[in-house]
Coordinates of N, CA and C and ligand atoms in Angstrom, one line a residue:
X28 N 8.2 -17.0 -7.7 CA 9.2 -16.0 -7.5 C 9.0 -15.3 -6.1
X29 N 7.8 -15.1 -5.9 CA 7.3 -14.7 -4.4 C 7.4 -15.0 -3.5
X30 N 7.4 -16.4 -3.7 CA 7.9 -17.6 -2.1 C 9.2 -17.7 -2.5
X31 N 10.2 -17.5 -3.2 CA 11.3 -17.4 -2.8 C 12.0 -16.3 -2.0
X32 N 11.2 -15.0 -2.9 CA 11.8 -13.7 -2.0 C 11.3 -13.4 -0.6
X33 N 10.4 -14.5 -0.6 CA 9.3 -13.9 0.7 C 10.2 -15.0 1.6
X34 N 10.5 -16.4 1.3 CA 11.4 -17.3 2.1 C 13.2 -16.5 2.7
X35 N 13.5 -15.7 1.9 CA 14.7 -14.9 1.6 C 14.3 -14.1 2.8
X36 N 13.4 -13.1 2.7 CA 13.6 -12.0 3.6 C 13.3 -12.7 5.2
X37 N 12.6 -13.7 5.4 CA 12.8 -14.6 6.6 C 13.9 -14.7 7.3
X38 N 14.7 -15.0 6.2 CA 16.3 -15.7 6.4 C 17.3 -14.6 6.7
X39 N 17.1 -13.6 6.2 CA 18.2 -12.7 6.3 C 17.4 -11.2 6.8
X40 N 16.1 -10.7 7.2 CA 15.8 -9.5 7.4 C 15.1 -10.0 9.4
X41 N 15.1 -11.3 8.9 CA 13.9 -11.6 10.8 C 14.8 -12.3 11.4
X42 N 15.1 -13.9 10.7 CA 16.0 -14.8 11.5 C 17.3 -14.4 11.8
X43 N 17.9 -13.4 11.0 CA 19.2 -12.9 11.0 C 19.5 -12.0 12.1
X44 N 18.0 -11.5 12.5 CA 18.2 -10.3 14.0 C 17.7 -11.0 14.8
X45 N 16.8 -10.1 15.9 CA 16.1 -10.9 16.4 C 14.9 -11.5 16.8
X46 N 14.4 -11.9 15.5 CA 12.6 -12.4 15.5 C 13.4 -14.1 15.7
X47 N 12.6 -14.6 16.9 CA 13.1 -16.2 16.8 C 11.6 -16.5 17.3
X48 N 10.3 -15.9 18.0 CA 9.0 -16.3 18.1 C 8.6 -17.1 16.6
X49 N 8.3 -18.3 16.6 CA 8.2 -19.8 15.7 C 6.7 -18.8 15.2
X50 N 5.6 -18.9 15.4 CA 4.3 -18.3 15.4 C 4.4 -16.9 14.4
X51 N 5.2 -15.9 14.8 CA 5.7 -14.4 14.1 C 6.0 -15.1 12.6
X52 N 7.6 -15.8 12.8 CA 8.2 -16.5 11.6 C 6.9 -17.1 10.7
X53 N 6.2 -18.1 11.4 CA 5.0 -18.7 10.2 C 4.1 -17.6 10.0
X54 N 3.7 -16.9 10.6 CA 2.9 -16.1 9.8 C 3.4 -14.9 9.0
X55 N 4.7 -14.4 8.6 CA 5.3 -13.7 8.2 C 5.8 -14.3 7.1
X56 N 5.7 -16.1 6.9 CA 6.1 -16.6 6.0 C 4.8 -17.1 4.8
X57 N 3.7 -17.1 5.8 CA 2.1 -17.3 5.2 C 1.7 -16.2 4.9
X58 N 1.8 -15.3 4.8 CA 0.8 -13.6 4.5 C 2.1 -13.2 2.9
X59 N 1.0 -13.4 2.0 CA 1.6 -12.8 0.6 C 1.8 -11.2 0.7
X60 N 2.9 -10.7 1.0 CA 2.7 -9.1 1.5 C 2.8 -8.4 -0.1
X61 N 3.4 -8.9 -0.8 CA 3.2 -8.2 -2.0 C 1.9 -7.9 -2.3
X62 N 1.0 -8.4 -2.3 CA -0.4 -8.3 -2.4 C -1.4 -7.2 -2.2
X63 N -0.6 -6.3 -1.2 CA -0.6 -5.4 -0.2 C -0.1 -3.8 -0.5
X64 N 0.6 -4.4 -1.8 CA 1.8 -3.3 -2.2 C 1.2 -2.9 -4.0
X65 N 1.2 -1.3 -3.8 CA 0.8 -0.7 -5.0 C 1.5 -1.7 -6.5
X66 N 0.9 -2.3 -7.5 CA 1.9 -3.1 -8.4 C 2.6 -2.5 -8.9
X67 N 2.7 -0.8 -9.1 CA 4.7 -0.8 -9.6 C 5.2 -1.0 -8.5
X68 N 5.3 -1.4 -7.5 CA 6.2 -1.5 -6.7 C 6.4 -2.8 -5.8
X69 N 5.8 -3.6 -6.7 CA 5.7 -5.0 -6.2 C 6.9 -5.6 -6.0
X70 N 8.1 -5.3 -7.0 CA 9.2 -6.2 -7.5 C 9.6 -5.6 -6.0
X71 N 9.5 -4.8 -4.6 CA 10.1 -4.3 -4.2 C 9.9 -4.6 -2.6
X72 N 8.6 -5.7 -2.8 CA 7.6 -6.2 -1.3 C 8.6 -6.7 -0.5
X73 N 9.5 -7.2 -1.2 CA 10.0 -8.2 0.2 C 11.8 -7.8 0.7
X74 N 12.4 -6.3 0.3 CA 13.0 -5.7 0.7 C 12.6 -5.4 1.9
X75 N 13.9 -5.0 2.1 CA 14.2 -4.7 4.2 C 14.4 -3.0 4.2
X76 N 12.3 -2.3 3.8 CA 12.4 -1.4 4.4 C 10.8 -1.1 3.7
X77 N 10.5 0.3 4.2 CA 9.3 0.8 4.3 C 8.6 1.1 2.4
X78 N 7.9 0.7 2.4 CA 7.1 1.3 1.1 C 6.2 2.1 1.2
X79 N 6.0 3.1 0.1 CA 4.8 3.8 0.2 C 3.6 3.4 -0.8
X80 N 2.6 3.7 0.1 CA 1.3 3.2 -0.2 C 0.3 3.9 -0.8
X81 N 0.4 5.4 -0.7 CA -0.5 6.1 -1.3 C -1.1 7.2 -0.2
X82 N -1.4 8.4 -0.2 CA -1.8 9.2 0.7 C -0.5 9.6 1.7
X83 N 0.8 9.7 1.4 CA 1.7 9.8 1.5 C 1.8 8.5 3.2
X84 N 1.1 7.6 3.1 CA 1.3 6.4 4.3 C 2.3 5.5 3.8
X85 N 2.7 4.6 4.1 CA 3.5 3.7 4.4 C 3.2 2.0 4.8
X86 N 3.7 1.4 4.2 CA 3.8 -0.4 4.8 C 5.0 -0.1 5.5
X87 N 5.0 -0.7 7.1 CA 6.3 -0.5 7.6 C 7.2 -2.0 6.8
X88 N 8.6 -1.8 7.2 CA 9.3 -2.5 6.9 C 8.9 -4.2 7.5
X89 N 9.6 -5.5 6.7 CA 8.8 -6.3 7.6 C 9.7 -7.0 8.7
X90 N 10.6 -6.3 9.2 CA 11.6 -6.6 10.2 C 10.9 -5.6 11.3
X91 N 10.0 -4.6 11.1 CA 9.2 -3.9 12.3 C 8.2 -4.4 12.3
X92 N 7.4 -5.3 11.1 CA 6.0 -5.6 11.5 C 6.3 -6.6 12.6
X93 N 7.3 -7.7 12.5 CA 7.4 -8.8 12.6 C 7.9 -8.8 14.5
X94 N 9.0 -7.7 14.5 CA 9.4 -7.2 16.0 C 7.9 -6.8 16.6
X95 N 7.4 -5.7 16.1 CA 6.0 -5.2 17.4 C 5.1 -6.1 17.4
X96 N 5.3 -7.4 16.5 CA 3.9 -8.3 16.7 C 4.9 -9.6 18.0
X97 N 5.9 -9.8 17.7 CA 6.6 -10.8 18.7 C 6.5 -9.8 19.8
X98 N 6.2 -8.6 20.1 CA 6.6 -8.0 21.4 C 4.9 -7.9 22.2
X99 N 3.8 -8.2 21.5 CA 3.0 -8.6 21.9 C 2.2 -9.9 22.1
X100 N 3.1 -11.0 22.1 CA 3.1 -12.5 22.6 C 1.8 -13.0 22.4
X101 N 1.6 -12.8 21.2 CA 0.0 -13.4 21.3 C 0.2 -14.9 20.5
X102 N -1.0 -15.6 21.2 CA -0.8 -17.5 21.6 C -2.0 -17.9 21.0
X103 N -2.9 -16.7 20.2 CA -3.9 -17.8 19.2 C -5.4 -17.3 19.9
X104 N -5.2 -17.0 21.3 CA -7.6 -16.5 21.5 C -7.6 -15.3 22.1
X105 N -6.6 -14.2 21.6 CA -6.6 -12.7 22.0 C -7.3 -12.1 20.6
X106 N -8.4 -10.9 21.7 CA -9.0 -9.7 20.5 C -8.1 -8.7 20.6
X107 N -7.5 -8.5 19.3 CA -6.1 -7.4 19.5 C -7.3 -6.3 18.3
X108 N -6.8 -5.0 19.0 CA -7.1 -3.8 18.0 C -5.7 -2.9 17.7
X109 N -6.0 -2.9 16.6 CA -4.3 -2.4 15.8 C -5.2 -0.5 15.0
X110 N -4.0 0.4 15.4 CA -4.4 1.4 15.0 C -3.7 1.7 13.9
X111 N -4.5 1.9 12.2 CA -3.7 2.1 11.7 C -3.6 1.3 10.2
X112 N -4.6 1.0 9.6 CA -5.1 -0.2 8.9 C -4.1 -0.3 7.9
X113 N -3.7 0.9 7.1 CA -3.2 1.2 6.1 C -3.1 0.1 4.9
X114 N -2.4 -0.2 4.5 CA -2.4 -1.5 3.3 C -3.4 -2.6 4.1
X115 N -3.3 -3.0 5.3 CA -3.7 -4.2 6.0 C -2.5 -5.2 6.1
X116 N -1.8 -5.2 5.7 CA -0.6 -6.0 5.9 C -0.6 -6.6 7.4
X117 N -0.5 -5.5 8.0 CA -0.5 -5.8 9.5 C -1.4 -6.6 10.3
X118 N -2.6 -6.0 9.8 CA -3.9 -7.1 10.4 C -3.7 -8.0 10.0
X119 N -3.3 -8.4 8.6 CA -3.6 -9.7 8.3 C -2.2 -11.0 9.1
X120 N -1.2 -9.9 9.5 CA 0.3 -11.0 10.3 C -1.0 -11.1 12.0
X121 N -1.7 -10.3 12.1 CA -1.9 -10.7 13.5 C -3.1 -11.1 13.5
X122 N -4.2 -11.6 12.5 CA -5.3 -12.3 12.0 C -4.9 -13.7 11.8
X123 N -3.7 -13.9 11.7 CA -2.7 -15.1 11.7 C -2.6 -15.8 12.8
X124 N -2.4 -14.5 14.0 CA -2.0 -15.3 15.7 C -2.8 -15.4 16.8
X125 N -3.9 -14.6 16.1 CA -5.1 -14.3 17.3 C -6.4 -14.6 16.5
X126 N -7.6 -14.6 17.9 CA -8.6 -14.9 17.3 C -9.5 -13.9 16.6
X127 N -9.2 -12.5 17.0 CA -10.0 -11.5 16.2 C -9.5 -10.2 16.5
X128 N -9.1 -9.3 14.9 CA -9.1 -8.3 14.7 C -9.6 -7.0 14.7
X129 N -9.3 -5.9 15.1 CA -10.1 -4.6 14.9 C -9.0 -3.8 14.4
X130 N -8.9 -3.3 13.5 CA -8.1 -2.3 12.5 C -8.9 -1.1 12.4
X131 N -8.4 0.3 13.1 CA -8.6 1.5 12.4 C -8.0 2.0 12.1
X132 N -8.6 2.8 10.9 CA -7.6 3.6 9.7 C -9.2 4.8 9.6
X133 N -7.9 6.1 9.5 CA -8.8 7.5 9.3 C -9.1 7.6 8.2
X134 N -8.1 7.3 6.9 CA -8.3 7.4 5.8 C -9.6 6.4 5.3
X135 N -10.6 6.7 4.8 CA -11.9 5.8 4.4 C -10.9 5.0 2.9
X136 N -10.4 5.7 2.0 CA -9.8 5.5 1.0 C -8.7 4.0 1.2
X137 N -7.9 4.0 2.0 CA -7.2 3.0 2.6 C -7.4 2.1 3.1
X138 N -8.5 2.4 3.8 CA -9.5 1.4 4.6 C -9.9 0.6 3.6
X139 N -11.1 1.1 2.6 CA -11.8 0.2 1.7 C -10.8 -0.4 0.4
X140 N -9.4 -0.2 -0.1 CA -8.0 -1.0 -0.6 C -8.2 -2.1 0.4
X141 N -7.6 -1.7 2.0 CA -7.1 -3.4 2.5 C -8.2 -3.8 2.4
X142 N -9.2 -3.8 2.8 CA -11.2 -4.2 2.9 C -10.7 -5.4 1.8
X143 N -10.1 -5.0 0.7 CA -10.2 -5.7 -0.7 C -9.5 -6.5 -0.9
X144 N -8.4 -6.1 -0.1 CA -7.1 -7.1 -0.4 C -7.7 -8.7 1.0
X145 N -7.9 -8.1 2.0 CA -8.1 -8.4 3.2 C -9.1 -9.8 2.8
X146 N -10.3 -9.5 2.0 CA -11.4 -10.5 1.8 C -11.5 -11.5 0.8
X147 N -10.2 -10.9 -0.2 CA -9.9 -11.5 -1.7 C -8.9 -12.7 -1.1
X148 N -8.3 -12.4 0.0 CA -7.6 -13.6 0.9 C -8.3 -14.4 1.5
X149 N -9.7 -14.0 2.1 CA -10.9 -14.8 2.7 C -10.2 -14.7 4.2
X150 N -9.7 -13.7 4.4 CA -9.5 -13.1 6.5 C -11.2 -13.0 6.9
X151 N -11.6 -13.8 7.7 CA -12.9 -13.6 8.2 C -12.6 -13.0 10.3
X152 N -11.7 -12.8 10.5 CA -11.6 -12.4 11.7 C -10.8 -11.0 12.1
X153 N -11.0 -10.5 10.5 CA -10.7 -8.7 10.5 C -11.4 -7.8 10.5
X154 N -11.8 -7.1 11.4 CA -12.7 -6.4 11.0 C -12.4 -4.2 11.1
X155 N -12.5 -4.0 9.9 CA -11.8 -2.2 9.7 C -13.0 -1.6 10.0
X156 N -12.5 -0.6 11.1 CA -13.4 0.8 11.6 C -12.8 1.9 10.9
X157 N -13.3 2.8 10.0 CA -13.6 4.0 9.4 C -13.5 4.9 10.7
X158 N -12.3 5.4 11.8 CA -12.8 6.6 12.5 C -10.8 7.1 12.9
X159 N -11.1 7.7 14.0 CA -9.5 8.6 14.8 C -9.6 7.4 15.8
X160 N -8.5 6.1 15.6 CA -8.0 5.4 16.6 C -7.2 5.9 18.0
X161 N -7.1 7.1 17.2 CA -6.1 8.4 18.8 C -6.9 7.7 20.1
X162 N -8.3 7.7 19.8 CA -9.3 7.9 20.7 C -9.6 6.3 21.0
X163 N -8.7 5.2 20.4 CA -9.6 4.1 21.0 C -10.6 3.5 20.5
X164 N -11.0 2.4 20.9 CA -12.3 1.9 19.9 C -13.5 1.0 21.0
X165 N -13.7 2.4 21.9 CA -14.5 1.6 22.8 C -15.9 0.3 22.8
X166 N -15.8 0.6 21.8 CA -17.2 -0.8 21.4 C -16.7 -2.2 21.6
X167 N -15.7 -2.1 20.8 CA -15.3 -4.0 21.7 C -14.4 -3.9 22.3
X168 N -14.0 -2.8 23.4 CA -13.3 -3.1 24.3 C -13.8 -3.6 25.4
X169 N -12.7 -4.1 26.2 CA -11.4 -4.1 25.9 C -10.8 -5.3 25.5
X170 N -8.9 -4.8 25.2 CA -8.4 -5.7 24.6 C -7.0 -6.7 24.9
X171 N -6.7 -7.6 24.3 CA -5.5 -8.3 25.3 C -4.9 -7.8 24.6
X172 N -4.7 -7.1 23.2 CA -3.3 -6.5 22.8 C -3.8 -5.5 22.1
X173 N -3.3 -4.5 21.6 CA -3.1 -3.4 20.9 C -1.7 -2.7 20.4
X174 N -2.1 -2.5 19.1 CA -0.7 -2.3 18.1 C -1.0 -0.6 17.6
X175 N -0.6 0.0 18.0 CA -0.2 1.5 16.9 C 0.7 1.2 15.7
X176 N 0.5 1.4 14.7 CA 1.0 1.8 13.8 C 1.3 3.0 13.1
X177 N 1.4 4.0 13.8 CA 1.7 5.4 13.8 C 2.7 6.2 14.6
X178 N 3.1 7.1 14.8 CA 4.2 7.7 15.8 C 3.7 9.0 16.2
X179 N 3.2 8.5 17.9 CA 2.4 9.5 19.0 C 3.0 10.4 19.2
X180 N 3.1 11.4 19.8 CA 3.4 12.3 20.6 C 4.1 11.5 22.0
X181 N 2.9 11.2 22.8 CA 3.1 10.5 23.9 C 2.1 9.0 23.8
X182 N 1.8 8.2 24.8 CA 1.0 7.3 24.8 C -0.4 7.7 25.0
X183 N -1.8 7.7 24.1 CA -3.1 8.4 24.3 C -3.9 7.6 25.3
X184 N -4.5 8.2 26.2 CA -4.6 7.6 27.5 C -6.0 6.4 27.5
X185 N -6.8 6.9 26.4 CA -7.7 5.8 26.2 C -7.1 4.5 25.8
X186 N -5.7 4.7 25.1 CA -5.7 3.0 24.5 C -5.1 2.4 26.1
X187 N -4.6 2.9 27.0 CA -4.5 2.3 28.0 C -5.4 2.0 28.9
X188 N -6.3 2.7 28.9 CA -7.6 2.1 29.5 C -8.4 1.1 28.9
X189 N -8.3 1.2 27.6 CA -8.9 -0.4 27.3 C -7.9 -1.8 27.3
X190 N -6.9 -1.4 27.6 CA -6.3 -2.9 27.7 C -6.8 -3.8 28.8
X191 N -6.7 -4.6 28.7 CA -7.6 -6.0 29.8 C -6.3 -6.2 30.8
X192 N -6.8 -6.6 31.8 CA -5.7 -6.6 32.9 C -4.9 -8.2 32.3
X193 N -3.3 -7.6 32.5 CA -2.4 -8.6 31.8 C -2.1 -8.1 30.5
X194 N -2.6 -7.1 29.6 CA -2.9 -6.9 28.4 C -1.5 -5.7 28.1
X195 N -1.0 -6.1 26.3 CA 0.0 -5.5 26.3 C -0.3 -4.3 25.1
X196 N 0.5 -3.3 24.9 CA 0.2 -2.3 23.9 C 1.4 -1.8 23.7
X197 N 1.6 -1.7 22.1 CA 3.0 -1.1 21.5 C 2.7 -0.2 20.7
X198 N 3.2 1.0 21.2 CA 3.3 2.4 20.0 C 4.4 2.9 19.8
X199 N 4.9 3.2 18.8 CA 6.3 4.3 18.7 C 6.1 6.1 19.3
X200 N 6.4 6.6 19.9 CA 6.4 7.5 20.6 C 7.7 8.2 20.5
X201 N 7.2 9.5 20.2 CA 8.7 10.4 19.9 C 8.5 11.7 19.1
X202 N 9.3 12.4 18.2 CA 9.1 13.2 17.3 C 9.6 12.8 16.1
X203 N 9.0 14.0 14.9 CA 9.1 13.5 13.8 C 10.7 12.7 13.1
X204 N 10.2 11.7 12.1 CA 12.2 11.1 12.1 C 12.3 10.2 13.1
X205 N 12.5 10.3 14.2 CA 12.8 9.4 15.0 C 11.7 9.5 16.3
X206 N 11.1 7.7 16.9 CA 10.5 7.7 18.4 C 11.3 6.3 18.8
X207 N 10.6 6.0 20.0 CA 11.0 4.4 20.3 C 9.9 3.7 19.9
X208 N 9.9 2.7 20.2 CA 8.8 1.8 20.8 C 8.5 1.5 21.9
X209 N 7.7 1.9 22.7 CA 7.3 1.9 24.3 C 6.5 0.4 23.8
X210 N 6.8 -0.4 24.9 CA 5.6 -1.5 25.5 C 5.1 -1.6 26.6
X211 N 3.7 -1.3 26.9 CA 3.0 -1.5 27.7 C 2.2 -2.6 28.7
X212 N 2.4 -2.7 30.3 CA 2.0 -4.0 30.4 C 1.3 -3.7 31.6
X213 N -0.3 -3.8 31.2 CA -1.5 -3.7 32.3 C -1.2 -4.5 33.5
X214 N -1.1 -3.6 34.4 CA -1.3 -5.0 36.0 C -2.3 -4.2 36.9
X215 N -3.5 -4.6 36.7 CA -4.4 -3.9 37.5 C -4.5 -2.8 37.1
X216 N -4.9 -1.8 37.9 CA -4.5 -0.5 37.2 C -3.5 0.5 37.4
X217 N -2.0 -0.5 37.5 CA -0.8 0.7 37.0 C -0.5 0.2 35.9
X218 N 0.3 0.5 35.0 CA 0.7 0.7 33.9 C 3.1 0.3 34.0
X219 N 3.0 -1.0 33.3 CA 4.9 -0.8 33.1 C 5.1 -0.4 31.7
X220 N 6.6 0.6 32.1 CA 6.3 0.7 30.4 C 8.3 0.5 29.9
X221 N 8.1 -0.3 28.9 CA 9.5 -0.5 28.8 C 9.7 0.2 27.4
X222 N 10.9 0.9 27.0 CA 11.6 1.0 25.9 C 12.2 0.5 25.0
X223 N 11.7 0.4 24.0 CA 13.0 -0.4 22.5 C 13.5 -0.1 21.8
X224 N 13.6 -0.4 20.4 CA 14.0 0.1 19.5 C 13.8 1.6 18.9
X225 N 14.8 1.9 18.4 CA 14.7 3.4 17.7 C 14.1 2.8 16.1
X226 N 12.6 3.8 15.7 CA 12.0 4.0 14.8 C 11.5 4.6 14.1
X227 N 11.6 4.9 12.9 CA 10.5 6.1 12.2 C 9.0 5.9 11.1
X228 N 8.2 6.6 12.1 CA 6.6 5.9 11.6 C 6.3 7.8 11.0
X229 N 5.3 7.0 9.8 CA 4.1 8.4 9.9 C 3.4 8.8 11.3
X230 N 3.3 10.0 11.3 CA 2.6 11.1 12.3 C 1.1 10.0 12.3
X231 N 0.8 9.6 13.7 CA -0.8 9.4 14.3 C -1.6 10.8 14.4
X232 N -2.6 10.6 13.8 CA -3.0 12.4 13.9 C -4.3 12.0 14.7
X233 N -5.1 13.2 14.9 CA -6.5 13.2 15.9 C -6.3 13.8 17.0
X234 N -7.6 13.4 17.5 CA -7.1 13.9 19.2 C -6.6 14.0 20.1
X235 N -6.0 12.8 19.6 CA -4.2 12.4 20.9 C -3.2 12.4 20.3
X236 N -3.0 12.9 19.0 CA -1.9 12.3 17.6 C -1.6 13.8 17.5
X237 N -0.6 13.9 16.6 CA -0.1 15.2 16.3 C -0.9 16.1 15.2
X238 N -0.7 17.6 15.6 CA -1.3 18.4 15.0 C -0.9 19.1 13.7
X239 N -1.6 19.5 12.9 CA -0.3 19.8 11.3 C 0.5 20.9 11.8
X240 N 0.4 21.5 12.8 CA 1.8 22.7 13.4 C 2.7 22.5 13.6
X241 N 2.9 21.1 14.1 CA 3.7 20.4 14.8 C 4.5 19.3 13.7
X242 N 4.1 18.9 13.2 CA 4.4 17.6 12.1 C 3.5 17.6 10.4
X243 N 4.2 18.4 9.6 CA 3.3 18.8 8.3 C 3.5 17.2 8.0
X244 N 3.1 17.1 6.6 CA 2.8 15.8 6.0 C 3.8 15.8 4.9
Ligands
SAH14 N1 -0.1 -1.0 9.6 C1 0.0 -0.4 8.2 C2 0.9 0.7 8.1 C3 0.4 1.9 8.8 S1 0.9 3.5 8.2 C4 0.3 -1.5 7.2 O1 0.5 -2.7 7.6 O2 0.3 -1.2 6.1 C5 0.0 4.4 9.4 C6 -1.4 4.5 9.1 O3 -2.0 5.1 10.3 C7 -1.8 5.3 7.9 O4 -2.6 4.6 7.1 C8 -2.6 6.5 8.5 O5 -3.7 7.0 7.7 C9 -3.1 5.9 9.8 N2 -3.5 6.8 10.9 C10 -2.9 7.9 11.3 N3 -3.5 8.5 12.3 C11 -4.6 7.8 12.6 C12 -5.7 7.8 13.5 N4 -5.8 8.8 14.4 N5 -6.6 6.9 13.4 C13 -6.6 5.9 12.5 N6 -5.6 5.8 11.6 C14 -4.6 6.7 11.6

């Protein structure tokens, strides 16, 4: 019943707009996302929109996983760090395209869920950091891609400094309800940054993320 609704939402939530990256499509078509998804709310995985996960977070919808992972063109031997672990869903579409993962998530509680889902699939090229991704994850930097999965304020200046020259980075940036998607693209050291789609993410919190004054929960 899973491979049908999961073949369905291909057809009509990715191929229907505009996901046509062949690579995005198979691995959006190989990652069991229900898996990922609290079980009362399973019958509900392969709808065209956001679920909640627990800790008032979120699985984004999979017409945005599927857009910010095609907007970072990755071809199979890039170390991408994605901010934002939450279910793991995410790591596991871009553990798919690349050769190795770094996932942070602040929540320890969320973290050790995907940990579970993540290993019970046998992903050996994910690996989740326990800390405030605001800040970057200077130990294996740097990186050819980086993914936010949260909605910044602005862009935090460390994930730009660890990108590798050539290297791309997508965050949603904005205020609460609605930001865009800014993409990022390292040339030496200036920085292009283009705009996309209108989106709405949970608040990135920490030291570059929003403060509870600003954005309650
Ligand atoms: N990519 C996830 C969805 C992310 S929801 C998926 O595929 O399911 C956003 C996540 O960002 C939440 O789990 C939240 O706890 C986390 N988050 C928010 N601010 C963070 C920060 N500063 N560092 C790490 N994780 C953060």
């Amino acid at each position: 019943m899973y491979d049908t609704l999961r073949q369905r939402m291909i057809r009509e939530h990715l191929l229907a707009r505009d996901i046509h990256d062949e690579r995005v499509l198979e691995a959006m078509a190989e990652v069991p996302r229900h898996l990922f998804i609290p079980e009362n709310y399973r019958e509900h995985a392969y709808a065209d929109g956001p679920i909640a996960i627990g800790i008032g977070q979120t699985i984004s919808q999979p017409y945005i996983v599927a857009l910010m992972t095609q907007m970072l063109q990755l071809r199979g031997n890039e170390k991408v760090l994605e901010i934002g672990t939450g279910s793991g869903y995410q790591a596991a579409i871009l553990a798919e395209l690349a050769s190795m993962v770094y996932s942070v998530e602040r929540h320890s509680g969320l973290a050790k869920q995907a940990e579970s889902v993540l290993q019970s699939l046998d992903y050996k090229n994910i690996e989740i950091v326990i800390a405030d991704g605001s800040q970057g994850l200077a130990q294996y930097a740097p990186y050819d891609a980086i993914l936010v999965t949260a909605a910044a304020p602005c862009t935090p200046q460390p994930l730009l400094d660890e990108l590798k020259e050539g290297g791309r980075l997508v965050i949603p940036v904005g205020q609460q309800w609605e930001q865009h998607l800014y993409l990022w693209k390292r040339r030496q050291d200036s920085f292009e940054k283009q705009i996309s789609t209108l989106v709405s993410f949970v608040p990135l919190r920490g030291d570059y993320g929003w403060g509870y004054s600003d954005w309650q929960d």
